[in-house]
Amino acid sequence: MTTPTSDATAYDHDDVQAFLNSYGVALAAGDLDTIAETYAFPALVVTDEASVLISEPDTVRESFRSAAESYRERGLVGAVAQIRSLGTTSAGLVWADVRWSYRDEYAAEADTESFRYLLRRGRDTFHICVVVPVDPLA
């Protein structure tokens, strides 16, 4: 487990890890409704090519539908989040740099991706406001 950056507490780290664990279970299960519930609306996905506004849960469901099918076709059954760094921007916002390890039925790592998330602290959980894919070679 990584340690939080200097401006995040262990409490922040544990809360974000719990959120990501739940999100990973939903990703692995292809639970599109739960995945959509993790987003704040509007949300933003920012890549080198574009900034995409996500205005409603149906957009999230549709985006993840093909990803869920791809995971199943490749035999991926688990998504494990590793927080690489964490920083607070305010009392209610947290930046998380996350490496996802996608696991096969034998718990072997079959694929990885990295993202930075801007998370808004909600009543009992976090909501994803911004997603930025991270190039592992950058």
Short mmCIF file of C-alpha atoms in Angstrom, two decimals:
data_model
loop_
_atom_site.label_atom_id
_atom_site.label_comp_id
_atom_site.label_asym_id
_atom_site.label_seq_id
_atom_site.Cartn_x
_atom_site.Cartn_y
_atom_site.Cartn_z
CA MET A 1 0.00 0.00 0.00
CA THR A 2 1.25 3.46 -0.81
CA THR A 3 1.31 6.28 1.68
CA PRO A 4 -0.73 9.41 1.16
CA THR A 5 0.91 12.57 -0.07
CA SER A 6 1.64 15.22 2.52
CA ASP A 7 -1.66 17.04 2.11
CA ALA A 8 -3.87 13.96 2.47
CA THR A 9 -4.46 12.06 5.68
CA ALA A 10 -4.49 8.32 6.29
CA TYR A 11 -8.24 8.77 6.82
CA ASP A 12 -8.56 10.22 3.31
CA HIS A 13 -6.50 7.35 1.92
CA ASP A 14 -8.62 4.68 3.62
CA ASP A 15 -11.88 6.32 2.50
CA VAL A 16 -10.73 6.65 -1.11
CA GLN A 17 -9.42 3.06 -1.12
CA ALA A 18 -12.79 1.80 0.15
CA PHE A 19 -14.57 3.77 -2.60
CA LEU A 20 -12.22 2.39 -5.26
CA ASN A 21 -12.62 -1.16 -3.93
CA SER A 22 -16.40 -0.87 -4.37
CA TYR A 23 -15.95 0.71 -7.79
CA GLY A 24 -13.60 -2.12 -8.79
CA VAL A 25 -16.15 -4.75 -7.76
CA ALA A 26 -18.76 -3.01 -9.93
CA LEU A 27 -16.32 -2.79 -12.85
CA ALA A 28 -15.43 -6.49 -12.61
CA ALA A 29 -19.08 -7.51 -12.33
CA GLY A 30 -20.19 -5.26 -15.19
CA ASP A 31 -22.68 -3.62 -12.80
CA LEU A 32 -23.50 -0.64 -14.99
CA ASP A 33 -26.00 0.92 -12.57
CA THR A 34 -23.52 0.96 -9.69
CA ILE A 35 -20.79 2.30 -11.97
CA ALA A 36 -23.10 5.14 -13.08
CA GLU A 37 -23.97 5.93 -9.44
CA THR A 38 -20.30 6.63 -8.70
CA TYR A 39 -20.23 9.65 -11.01
CA ALA A 40 -21.16 13.25 -10.26
CA PHE A 41 -23.09 14.94 -13.04
CA PRO A 42 -21.92 16.59 -15.06
CA ALA A 43 -18.59 14.78 -15.07
CA LEU A 44 -15.67 15.29 -17.40
CA VAL A 45 -13.30 12.88 -19.15
CA VAL A 46 -10.16 14.64 -20.38
CA THR A 47 -7.75 13.04 -22.87
CA ASP A 48 -5.04 14.36 -25.17
CA GLU A 49 -7.59 14.58 -27.96
CA ALA A 50 -10.74 15.88 -26.28
CA SER A 51 -12.68 16.86 -23.21
CA VAL A 52 -15.93 14.93 -23.01
CA LEU A 53 -18.81 16.11 -20.86
CA ILE A 54 -20.78 13.29 -19.23
CA SER A 55 -24.16 14.77 -18.44
CA GLU A 56 -26.24 11.79 -17.32
CA PRO A 57 -26.04 8.24 -15.94
CA ASP A 58 -27.14 6.67 -19.24
CA THR A 59 -23.98 8.00 -20.89
CA VAL A 60 -21.86 6.26 -18.24
CA ARG A 61 -23.80 3.02 -18.63
CA GLU A 62 -23.37 3.06 -22.40
CA SER A 63 -19.67 3.88 -22.16
CA PHE A 64 -19.00 1.01 -19.78
CA ARG A 65 -21.23 -1.52 -21.54
CA SER A 66 -18.62 -2.23 -24.22
CA ALA A 67 -15.80 -2.16 -21.65
CA ALA A 68 -17.63 -4.75 -19.53
CA GLU A 69 -18.09 -6.98 -22.58
CA SER A 70 -14.40 -6.62 -23.43
CA TYR A 71 -13.38 -7.56 -19.86
CA ARG A 72 -15.51 -10.72 -20.02
CA GLU A 73 -14.21 -11.68 -23.49
CA ARG A 74 -10.63 -11.39 -22.21
CA GLY A 75 -11.40 -13.46 -19.10
CA LEU A 76 -10.93 -10.59 -16.66
CA VAL A 77 -12.84 -11.12 -13.43
CA GLY A 78 -11.30 -8.62 -11.01
CA ALA A 79 -10.27 -4.97 -10.92
CA VAL A 80 -7.88 -4.02 -8.12
CA ALA A 81 -7.08 -0.36 -7.44
CA GLN A 82 -3.73 0.80 -6.14
CA ILE A 83 -3.57 4.43 -5.05
CA ARG A 84 -0.23 5.79 -6.21
CA SER A 85 -0.76 9.29 -4.84
CA LEU A 86 -3.50 11.25 -3.20
CA GLY A 87 -3.92 14.95 -2.63
CA THR A 88 -6.63 17.19 -1.28
CA THR A 89 -7.61 20.33 -3.14
CA SER A 90 -10.21 21.42 -0.58
CA ALA A 91 -12.28 19.94 2.24
CA GLY A 92 -14.54 18.22 -0.28
CA LEU A 93 -12.25 17.43 -3.23
CA VAL A 94 -9.51 14.83 -3.58
CA TRP A 95 -7.18 14.03 -6.51
CA ALA A 96 -6.32 10.33 -6.74
CA ASP A 97 -3.69 8.83 -9.03
CA VAL A 98 -4.78 5.20 -9.42
CA ARG A 99 -3.28 2.16 -11.10
CA TRP A 100 -5.85 -0.50 -11.97
CA SER A 101 -4.75 -4.13 -12.11
CA TYR A 102 -7.21 -6.30 -14.04
CA ARG A 103 -7.07 -9.92 -12.90
CA ASP A 104 -7.96 -13.21 -14.53
CA GLU A 105 -9.69 -16.16 -12.85
CA TYR A 106 -6.37 -17.20 -11.25
CA ALA A 107 -5.87 -13.71 -9.77
CA ALA A 108 -2.96 -13.12 -12.14
CA GLU A 109 -2.54 -9.62 -13.49
CA ALA A 110 -3.69 -9.66 -17.12
CA ASP A 111 -3.82 -5.93 -17.89
CA THR A 112 -3.30 -2.54 -16.27
CA GLU A 113 -4.47 1.04 -16.73
CA SER A 114 -3.84 4.24 -14.83
CA PHE A 115 -6.13 7.20 -14.26
CA ARG A 116 -6.26 10.38 -12.24
CA TYR A 117 -9.61 11.07 -10.66
CA LEU A 118 -10.97 14.24 -9.12
CA LEU A 119 -13.36 12.97 -6.46
CA ARG A 120 -15.99 14.94 -4.57
CA ARG A 121 -16.64 13.78 -1.05
CA GLY A 122 -20.34 13.00 -0.62
CA ARG A 123 -22.38 12.12 2.41
CA ASP A 124 -21.20 8.50 2.66
CA THR A 125 -18.93 8.08 -0.35
CA PHE A 126 -17.14 9.85 -3.17
CA HIS A 127 -18.32 10.76 -6.64
CA ILE A 128 -16.13 10.96 -9.73
CA CYS A 129 -16.06 14.47 -11.18
CA VAL A 130 -13.11 14.25 -13.59
CA VAL A 131 -11.29 11.28 -15.16
CA VAL A 132 -7.92 11.64 -16.89
CA PRO A 133 -6.27 8.57 -18.43
CA VAL A 134 -2.55 8.48 -17.60
CA ASP A 135 -0.03 7.25 -20.14
CA PRO A 136 2.21 4.75 -18.30
CA LEU A 137 5.19 5.96 -20.33
CA ALA A 138 4.65 9.64 -19.52
#
